[in-house]
Short mmCIF file of N, CA, C and O and ligand atoms in Angstrom, two decimals:
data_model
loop_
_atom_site.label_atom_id
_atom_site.label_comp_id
_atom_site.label_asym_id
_atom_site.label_seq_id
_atom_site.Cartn_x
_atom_site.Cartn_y
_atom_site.Cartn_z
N UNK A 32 -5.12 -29.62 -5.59
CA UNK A 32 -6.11 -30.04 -4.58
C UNK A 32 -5.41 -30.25 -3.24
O UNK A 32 -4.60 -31.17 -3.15
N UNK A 33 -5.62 -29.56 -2.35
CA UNK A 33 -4.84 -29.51 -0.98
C UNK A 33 -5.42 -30.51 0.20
O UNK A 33 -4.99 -30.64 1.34
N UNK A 34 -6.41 -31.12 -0.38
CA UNK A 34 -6.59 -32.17 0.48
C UNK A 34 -6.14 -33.71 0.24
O UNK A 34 -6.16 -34.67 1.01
N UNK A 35 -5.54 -33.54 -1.67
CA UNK A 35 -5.06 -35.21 -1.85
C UNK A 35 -3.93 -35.28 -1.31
O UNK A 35 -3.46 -34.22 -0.91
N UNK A 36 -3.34 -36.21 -1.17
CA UNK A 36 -2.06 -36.82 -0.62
C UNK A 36 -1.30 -36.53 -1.28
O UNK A 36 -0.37 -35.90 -0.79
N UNK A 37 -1.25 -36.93 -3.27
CA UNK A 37 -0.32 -37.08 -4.26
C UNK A 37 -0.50 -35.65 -4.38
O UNK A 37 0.63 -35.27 -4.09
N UNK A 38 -1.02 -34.84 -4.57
CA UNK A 38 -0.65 -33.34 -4.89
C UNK A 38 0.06 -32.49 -3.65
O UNK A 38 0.79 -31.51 -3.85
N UNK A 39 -0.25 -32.97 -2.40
CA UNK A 39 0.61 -32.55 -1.55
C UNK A 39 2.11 -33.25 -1.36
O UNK A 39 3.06 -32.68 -0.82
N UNK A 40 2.12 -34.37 -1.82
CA UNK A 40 3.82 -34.96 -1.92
C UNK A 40 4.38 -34.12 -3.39
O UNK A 40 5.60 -34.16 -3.53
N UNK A 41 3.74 -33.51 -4.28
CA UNK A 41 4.21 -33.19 -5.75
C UNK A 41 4.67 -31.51 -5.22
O UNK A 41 5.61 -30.91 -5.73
N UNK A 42 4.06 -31.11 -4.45
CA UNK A 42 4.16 -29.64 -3.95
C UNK A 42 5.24 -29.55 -2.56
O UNK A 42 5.77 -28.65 -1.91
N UNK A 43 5.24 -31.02 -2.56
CA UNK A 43 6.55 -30.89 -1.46
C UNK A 43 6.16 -30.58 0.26
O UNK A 43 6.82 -30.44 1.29
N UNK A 44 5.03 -30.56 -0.02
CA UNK A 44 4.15 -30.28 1.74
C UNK A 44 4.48 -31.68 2.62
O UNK A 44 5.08 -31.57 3.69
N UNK A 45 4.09 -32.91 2.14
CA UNK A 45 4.59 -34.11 2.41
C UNK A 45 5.99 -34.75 1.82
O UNK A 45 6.18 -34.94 0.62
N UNK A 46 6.73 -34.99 2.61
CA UNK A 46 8.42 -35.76 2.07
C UNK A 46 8.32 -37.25 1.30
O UNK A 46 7.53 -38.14 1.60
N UNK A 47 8.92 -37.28 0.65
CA UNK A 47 8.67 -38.38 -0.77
C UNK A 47 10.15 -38.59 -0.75
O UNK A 47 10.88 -37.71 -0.29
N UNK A 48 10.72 -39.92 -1.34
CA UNK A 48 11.66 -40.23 -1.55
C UNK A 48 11.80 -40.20 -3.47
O UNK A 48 11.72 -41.10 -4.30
N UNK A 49 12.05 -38.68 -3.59
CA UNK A 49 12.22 -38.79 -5.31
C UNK A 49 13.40 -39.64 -6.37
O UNK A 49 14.61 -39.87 -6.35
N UNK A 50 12.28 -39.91 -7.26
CA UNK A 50 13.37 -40.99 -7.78
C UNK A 50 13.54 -39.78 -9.50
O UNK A 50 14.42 -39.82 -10.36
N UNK A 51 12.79 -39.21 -9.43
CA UNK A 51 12.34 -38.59 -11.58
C UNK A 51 11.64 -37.50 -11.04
O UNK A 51 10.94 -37.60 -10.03
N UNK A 52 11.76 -36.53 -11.62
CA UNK A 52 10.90 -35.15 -11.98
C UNK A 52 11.18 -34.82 -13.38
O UNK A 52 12.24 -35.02 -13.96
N UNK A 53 10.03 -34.23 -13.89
CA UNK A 53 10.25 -33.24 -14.80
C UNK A 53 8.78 -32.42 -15.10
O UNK A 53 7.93 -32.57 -14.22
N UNK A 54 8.45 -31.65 -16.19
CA UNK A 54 7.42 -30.47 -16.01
C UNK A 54 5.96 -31.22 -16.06
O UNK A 54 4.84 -30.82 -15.73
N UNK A 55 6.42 -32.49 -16.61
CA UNK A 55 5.09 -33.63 -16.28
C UNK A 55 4.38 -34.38 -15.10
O UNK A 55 3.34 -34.60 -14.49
N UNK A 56 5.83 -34.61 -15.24
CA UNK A 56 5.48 -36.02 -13.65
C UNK A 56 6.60 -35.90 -12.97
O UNK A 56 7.68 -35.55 -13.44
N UNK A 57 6.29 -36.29 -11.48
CA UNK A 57 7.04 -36.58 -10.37
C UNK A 57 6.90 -38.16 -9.44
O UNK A 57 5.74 -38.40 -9.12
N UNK A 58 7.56 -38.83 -9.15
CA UNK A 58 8.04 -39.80 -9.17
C UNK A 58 8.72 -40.49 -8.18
O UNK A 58 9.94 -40.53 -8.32
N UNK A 59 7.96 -41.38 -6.62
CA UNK A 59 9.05 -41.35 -5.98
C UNK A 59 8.75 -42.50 -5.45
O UNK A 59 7.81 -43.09 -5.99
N UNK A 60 9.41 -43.15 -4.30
CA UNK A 60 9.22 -44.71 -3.96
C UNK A 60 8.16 -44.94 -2.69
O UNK A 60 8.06 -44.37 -1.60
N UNK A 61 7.45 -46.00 -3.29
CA UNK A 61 6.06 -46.38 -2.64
C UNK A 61 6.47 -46.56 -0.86
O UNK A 61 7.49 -47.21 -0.66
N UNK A 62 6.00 -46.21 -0.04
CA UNK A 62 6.08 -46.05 1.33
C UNK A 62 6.18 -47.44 1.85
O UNK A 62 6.86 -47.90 2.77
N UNK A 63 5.25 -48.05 0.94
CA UNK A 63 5.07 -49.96 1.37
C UNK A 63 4.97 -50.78 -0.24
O UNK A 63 4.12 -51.15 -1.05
N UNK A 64 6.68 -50.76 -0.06
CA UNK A 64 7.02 -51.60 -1.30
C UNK A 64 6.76 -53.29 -1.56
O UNK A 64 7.25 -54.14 -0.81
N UNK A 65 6.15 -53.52 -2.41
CA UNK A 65 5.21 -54.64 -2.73
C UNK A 65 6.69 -55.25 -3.81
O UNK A 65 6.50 -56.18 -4.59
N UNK A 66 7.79 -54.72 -3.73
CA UNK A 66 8.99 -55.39 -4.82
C UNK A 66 10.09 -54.62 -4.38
O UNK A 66 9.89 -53.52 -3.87
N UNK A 67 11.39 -55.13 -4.54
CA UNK A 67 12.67 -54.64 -4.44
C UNK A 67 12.64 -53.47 -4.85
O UNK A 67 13.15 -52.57 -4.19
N UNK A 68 11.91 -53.20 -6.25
CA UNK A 68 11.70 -51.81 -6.91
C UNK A 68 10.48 -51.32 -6.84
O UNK A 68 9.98 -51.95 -7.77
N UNK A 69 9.31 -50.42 -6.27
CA UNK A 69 8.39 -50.31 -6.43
C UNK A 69 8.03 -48.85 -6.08
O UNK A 69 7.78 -48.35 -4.98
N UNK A 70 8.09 -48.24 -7.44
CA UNK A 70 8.16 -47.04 -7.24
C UNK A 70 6.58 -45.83 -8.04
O UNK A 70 6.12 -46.28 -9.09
N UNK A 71 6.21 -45.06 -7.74
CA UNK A 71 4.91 -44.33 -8.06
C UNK A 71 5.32 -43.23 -9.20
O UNK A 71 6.12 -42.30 -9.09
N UNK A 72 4.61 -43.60 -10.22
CA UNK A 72 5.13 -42.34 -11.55
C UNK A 72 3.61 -41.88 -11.24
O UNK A 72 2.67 -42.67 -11.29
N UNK A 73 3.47 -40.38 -10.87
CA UNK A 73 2.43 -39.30 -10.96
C UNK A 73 2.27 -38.45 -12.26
O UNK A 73 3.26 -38.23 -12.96
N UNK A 74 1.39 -38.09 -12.49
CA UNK A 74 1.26 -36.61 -13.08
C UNK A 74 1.29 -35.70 -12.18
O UNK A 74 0.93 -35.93 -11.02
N UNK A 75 1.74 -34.43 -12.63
CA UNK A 75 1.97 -32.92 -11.83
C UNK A 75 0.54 -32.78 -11.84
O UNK A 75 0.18 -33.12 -10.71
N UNK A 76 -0.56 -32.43 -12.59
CA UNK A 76 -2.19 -32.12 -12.26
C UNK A 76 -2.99 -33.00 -12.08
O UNK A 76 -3.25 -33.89 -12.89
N UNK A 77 -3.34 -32.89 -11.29
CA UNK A 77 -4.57 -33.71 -10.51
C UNK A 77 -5.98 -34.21 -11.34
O UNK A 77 -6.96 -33.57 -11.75
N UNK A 78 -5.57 -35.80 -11.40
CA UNK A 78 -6.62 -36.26 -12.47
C UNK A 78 -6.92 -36.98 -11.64
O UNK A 78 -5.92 -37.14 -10.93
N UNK A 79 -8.31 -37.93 -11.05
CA UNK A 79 -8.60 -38.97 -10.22
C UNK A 79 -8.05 -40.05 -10.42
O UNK A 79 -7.41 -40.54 -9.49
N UNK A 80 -8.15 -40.93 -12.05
CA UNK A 80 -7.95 -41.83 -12.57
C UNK A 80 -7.45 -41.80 -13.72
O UNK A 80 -7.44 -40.79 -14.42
N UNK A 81 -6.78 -43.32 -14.16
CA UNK A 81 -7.56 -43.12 -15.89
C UNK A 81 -8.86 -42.97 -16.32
O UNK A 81 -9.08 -42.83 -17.52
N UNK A 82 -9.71 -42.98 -15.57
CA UNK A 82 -11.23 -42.82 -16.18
C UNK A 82 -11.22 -40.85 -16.32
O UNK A 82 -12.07 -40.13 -16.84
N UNK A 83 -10.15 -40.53 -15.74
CA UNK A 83 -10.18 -39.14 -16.09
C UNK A 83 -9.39 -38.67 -17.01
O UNK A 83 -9.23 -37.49 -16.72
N UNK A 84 -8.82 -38.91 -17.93
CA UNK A 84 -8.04 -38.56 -18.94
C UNK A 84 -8.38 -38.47 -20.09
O UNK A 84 -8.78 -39.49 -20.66
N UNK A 85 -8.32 -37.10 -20.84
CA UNK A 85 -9.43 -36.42 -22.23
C UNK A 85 -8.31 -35.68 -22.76
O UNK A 85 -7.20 -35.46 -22.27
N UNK A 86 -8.92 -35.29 -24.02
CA UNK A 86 -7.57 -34.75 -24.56
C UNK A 86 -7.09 -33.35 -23.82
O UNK A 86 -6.16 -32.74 -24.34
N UNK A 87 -7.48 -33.02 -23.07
CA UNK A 87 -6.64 -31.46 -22.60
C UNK A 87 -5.39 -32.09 -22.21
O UNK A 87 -4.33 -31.75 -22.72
N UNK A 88 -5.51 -33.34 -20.99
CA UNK A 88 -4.73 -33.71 -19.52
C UNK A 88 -3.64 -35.08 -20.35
O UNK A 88 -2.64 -35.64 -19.89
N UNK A 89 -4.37 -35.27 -21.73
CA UNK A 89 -3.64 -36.63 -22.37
C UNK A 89 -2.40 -36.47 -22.36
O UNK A 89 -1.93 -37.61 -22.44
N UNK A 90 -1.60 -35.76 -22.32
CA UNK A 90 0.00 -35.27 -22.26
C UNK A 90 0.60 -35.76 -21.20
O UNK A 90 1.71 -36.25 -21.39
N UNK A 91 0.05 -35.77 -19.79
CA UNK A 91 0.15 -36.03 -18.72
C UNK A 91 0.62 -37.35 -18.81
O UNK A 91 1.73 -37.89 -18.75
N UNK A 92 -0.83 -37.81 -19.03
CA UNK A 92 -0.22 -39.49 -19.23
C UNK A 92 0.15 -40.41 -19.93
O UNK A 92 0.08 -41.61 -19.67
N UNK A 93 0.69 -39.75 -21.14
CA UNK A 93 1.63 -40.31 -22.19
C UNK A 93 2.91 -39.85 -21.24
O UNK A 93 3.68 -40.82 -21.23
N UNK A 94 3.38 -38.95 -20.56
CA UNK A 94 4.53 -38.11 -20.34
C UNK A 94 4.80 -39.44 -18.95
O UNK A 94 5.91 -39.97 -18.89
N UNK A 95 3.55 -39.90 -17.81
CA UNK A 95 3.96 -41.13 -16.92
C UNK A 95 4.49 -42.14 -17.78
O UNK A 95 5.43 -42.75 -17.28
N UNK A 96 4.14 -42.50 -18.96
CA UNK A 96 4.74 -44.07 -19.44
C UNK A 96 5.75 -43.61 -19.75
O UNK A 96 6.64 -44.05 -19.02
N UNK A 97 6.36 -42.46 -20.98
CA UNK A 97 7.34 -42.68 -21.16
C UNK A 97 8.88 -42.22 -19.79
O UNK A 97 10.06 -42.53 -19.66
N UNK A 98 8.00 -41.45 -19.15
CA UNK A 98 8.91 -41.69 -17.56
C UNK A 98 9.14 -42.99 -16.94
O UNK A 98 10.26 -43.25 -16.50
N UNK A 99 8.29 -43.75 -16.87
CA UNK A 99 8.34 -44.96 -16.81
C UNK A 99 9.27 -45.66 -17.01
O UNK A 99 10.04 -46.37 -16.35
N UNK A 100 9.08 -45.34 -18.16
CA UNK A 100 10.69 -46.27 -19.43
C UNK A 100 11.94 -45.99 -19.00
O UNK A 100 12.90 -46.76 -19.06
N UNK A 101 11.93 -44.57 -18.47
CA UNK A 101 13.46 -44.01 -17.97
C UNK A 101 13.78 -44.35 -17.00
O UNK A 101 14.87 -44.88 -16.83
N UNK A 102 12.83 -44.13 -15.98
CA UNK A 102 13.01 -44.86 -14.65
C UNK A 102 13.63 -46.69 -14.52
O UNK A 102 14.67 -47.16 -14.06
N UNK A 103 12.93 -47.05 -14.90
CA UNK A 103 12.86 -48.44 -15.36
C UNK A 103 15.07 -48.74 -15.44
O UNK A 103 15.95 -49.43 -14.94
N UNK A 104 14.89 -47.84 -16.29
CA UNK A 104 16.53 -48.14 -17.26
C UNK A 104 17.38 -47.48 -15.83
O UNK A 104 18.52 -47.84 -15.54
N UNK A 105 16.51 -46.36 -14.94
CA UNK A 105 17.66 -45.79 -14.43
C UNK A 105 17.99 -46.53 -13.06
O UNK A 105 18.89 -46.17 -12.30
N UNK A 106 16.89 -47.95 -12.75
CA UNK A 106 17.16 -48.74 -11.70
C UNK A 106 17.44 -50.01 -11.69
O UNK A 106 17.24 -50.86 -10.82
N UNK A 107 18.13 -50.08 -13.20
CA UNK A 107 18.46 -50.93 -14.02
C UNK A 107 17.46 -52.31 -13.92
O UNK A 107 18.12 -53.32 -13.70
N UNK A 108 16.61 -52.45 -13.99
CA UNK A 108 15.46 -53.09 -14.28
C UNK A 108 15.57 -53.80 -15.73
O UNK A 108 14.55 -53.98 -16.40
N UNK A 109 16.90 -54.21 -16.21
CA UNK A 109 17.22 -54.40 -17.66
C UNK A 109 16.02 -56.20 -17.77
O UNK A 109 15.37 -56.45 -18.78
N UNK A 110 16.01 -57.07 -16.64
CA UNK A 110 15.59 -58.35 -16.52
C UNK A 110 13.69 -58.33 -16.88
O UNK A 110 12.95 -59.28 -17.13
N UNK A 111 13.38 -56.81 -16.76
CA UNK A 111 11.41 -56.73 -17.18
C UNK A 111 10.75 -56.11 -15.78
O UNK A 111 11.70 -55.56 -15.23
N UNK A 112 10.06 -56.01 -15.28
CA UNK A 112 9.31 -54.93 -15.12
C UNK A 112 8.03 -54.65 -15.09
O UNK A 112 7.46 -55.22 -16.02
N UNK A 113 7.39 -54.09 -14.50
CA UNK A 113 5.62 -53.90 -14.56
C UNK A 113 4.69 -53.07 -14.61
O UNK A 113 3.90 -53.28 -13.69
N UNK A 114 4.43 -52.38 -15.14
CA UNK A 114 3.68 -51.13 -14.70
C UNK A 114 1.83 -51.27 -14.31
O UNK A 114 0.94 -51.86 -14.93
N UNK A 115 1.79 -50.77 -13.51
CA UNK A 115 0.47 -51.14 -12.76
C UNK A 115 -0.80 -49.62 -12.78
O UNK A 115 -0.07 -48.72 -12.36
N UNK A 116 -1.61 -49.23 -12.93
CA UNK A 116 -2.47 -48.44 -12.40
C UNK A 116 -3.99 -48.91 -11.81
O UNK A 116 -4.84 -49.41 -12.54
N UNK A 117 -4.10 -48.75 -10.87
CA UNK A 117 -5.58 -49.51 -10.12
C UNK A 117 -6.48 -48.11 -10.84
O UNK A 117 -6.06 -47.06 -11.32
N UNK A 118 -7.86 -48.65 -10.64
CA UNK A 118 -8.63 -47.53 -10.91
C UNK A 118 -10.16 -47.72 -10.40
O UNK A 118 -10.87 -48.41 -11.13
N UNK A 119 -10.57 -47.32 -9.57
CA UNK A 119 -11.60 -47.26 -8.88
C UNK A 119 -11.54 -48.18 -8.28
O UNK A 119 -10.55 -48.90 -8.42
N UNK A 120 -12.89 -48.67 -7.10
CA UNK A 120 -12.81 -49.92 -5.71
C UNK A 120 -12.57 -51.33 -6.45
O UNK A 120 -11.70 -52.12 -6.07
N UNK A 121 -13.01 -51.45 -7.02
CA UNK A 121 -13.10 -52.57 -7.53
C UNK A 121 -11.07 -53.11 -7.45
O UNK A 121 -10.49 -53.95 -6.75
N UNK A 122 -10.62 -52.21 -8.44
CA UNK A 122 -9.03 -52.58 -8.66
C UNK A 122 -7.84 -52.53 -7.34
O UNK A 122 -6.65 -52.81 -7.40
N UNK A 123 -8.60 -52.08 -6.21
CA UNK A 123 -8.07 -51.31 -5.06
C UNK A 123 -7.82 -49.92 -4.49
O UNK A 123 -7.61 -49.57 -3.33
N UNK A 124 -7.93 -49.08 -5.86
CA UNK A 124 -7.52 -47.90 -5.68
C UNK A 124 -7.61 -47.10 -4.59
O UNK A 124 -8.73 -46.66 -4.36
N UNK A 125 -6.63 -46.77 -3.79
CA UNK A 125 -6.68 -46.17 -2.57
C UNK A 125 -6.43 -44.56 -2.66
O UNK A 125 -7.04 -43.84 -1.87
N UNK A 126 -5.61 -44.04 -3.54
CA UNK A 126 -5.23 -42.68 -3.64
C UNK A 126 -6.23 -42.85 -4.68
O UNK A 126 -6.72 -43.84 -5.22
N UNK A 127 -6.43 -41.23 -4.83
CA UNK A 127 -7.28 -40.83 -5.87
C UNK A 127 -6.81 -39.62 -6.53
O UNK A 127 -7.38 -38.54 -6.54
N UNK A 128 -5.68 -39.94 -7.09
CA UNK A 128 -4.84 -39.21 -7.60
C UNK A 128 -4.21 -40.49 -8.79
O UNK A 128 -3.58 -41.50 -8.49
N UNK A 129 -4.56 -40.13 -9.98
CA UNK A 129 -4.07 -40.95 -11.05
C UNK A 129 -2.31 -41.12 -10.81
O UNK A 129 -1.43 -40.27 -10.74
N UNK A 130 -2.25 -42.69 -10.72
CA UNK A 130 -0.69 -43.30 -10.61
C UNK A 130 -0.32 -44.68 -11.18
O UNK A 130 -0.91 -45.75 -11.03
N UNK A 131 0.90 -44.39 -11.94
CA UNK A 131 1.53 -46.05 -12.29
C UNK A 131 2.45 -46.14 -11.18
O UNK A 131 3.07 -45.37 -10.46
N UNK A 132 2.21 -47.94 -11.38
CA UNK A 132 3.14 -48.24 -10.01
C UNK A 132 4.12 -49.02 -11.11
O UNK A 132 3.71 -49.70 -12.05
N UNK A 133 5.57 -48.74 -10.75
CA UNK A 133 6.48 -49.38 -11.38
C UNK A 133 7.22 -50.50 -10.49
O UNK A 133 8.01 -50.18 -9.60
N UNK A 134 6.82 -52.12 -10.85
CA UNK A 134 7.50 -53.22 -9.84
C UNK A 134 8.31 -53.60 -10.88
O UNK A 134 8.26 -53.40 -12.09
N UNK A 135 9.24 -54.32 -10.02
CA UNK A 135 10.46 -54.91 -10.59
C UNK A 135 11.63 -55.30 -9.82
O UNK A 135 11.58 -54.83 -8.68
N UNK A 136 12.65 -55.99 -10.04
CA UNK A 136 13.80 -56.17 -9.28
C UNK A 136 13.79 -57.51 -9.12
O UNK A 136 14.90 -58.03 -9.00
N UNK A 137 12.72 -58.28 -9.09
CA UNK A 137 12.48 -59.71 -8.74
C UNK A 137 11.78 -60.38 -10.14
O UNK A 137 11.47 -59.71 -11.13
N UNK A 138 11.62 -61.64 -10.03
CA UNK A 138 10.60 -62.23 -10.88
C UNK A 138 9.42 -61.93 -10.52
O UNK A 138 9.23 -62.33 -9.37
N UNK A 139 8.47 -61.37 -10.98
CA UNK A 139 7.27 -61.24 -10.23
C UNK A 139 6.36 -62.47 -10.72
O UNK A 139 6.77 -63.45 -11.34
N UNK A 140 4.63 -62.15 -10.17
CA UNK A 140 3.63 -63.30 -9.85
C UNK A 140 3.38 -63.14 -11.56
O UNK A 140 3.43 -62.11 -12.22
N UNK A 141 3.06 -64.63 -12.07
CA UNK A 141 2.50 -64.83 -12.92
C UNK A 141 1.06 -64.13 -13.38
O UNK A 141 0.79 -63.90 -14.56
N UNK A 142 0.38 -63.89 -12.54
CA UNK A 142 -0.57 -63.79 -12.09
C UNK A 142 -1.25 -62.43 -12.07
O UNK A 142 -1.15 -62.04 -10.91
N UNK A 143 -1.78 -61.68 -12.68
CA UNK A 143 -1.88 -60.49 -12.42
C UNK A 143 -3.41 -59.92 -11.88
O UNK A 143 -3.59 -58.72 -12.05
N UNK A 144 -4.74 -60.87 -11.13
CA UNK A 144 -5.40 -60.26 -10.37
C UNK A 144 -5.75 -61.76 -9.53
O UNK A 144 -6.47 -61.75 -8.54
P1 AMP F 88 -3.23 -47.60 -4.98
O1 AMP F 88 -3.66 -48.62 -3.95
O2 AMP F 88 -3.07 -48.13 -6.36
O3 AMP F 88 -4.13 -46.37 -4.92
O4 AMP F 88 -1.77 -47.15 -4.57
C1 AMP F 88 -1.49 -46.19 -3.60
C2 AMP F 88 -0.08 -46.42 -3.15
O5 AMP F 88 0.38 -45.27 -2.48
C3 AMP F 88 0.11 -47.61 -2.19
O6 AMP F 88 0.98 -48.57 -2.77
C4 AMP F 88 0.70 -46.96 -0.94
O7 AMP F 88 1.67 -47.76 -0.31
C5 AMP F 88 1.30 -45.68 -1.51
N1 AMP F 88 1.45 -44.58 -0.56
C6 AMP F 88 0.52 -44.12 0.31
N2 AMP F 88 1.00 -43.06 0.99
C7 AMP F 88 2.27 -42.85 0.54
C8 AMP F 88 3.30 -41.91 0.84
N3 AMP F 88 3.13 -40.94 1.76
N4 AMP F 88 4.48 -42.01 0.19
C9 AMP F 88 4.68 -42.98 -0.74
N5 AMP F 88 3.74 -43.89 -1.08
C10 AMP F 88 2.55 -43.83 -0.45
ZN1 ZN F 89 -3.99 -34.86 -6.54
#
C-alpha cells in the first residue's frame, strides 16, 4: 500500500533506524521513544490491525512475537520488557499498519491504560 507509512519505511522509500529484518518482519526504532528502548516490530504485508489477522496472514504475526523475543535479548532487555499493540481509536492507534511496540530499558508504569 503506497500510501501507508509502515509499508513505505518496510520498502525503504522512508529511512527507519533498523534494528531486525527477516522474510517476516522488519523492525526499527520508534521516531518518539516513550522508553530507553522503544522499538516497532512490523509485519512485511500490510494488515490494518489485529482485528485483521485470519489464517492466510497468521504467520505474520506469530513471526512479530517471536521477533520480539530476539530483539528483546539482542538489546539486552534481560531485567523484562513490554510488548504493546494499540488497535483502533479507542487504544490510540495512529498508524494503520498492524505493530508491536517493544518498551523496555527502564522500570516501566504499573499501570497499563
Ligand atoms: P500507534 O500510536 O500505536 O499507532 O504507534 C505508532 C508509532 O509510530 C508511534 O509511537 C510513532 O512515534 C511511531 N512513528 C510514526 N512515524 C514514524 C517514523 N517515521 N519512524 C519511526 N516511528 C514512527
Ligand atoms: Zn502498510
Amino acid at each position: 500500500m503506497s500510501d501507508c507509512l509502515f509499508c513505505r519505511i518496510i520498502a525503504g522509500e522512508i529511512p527507519s533506524a533498523k534494528v531486525y529484518e527477516d522474510q517476516w518482519v522488519y523492525a526499527f526504532r520508534d521516531i518518539q521513544p516513550q522508553a530507553p528502548v522503544h522499538i516497532l516490530v512490523v509485519p512485511r504485508v500490510h494488515m490494518d490491525s489485529l482485528e485483521n489477522v485470519d489464517n492466510e496472514n497468521a504467520v505474520y504475526a506469530e513471526k512479530c512475537l517471536q521477533a520480539a523475543a530476539v530483539i528483546a535479548r539482542q538489546e539486552g532487555l534481560s531485567g523484562g520488557w513490554r510488548l504493546v499493540s494499540n488497535c483502533g481509536p479507542d487504544a490510540g492507534q495512529t498508524v494503520r499498519h498492524l505493530h508491536f511496540h517493544i518498551l523496555g530499558g527502564r522500570k516501566l508504569s504499573d499501570t497499563m491504560a
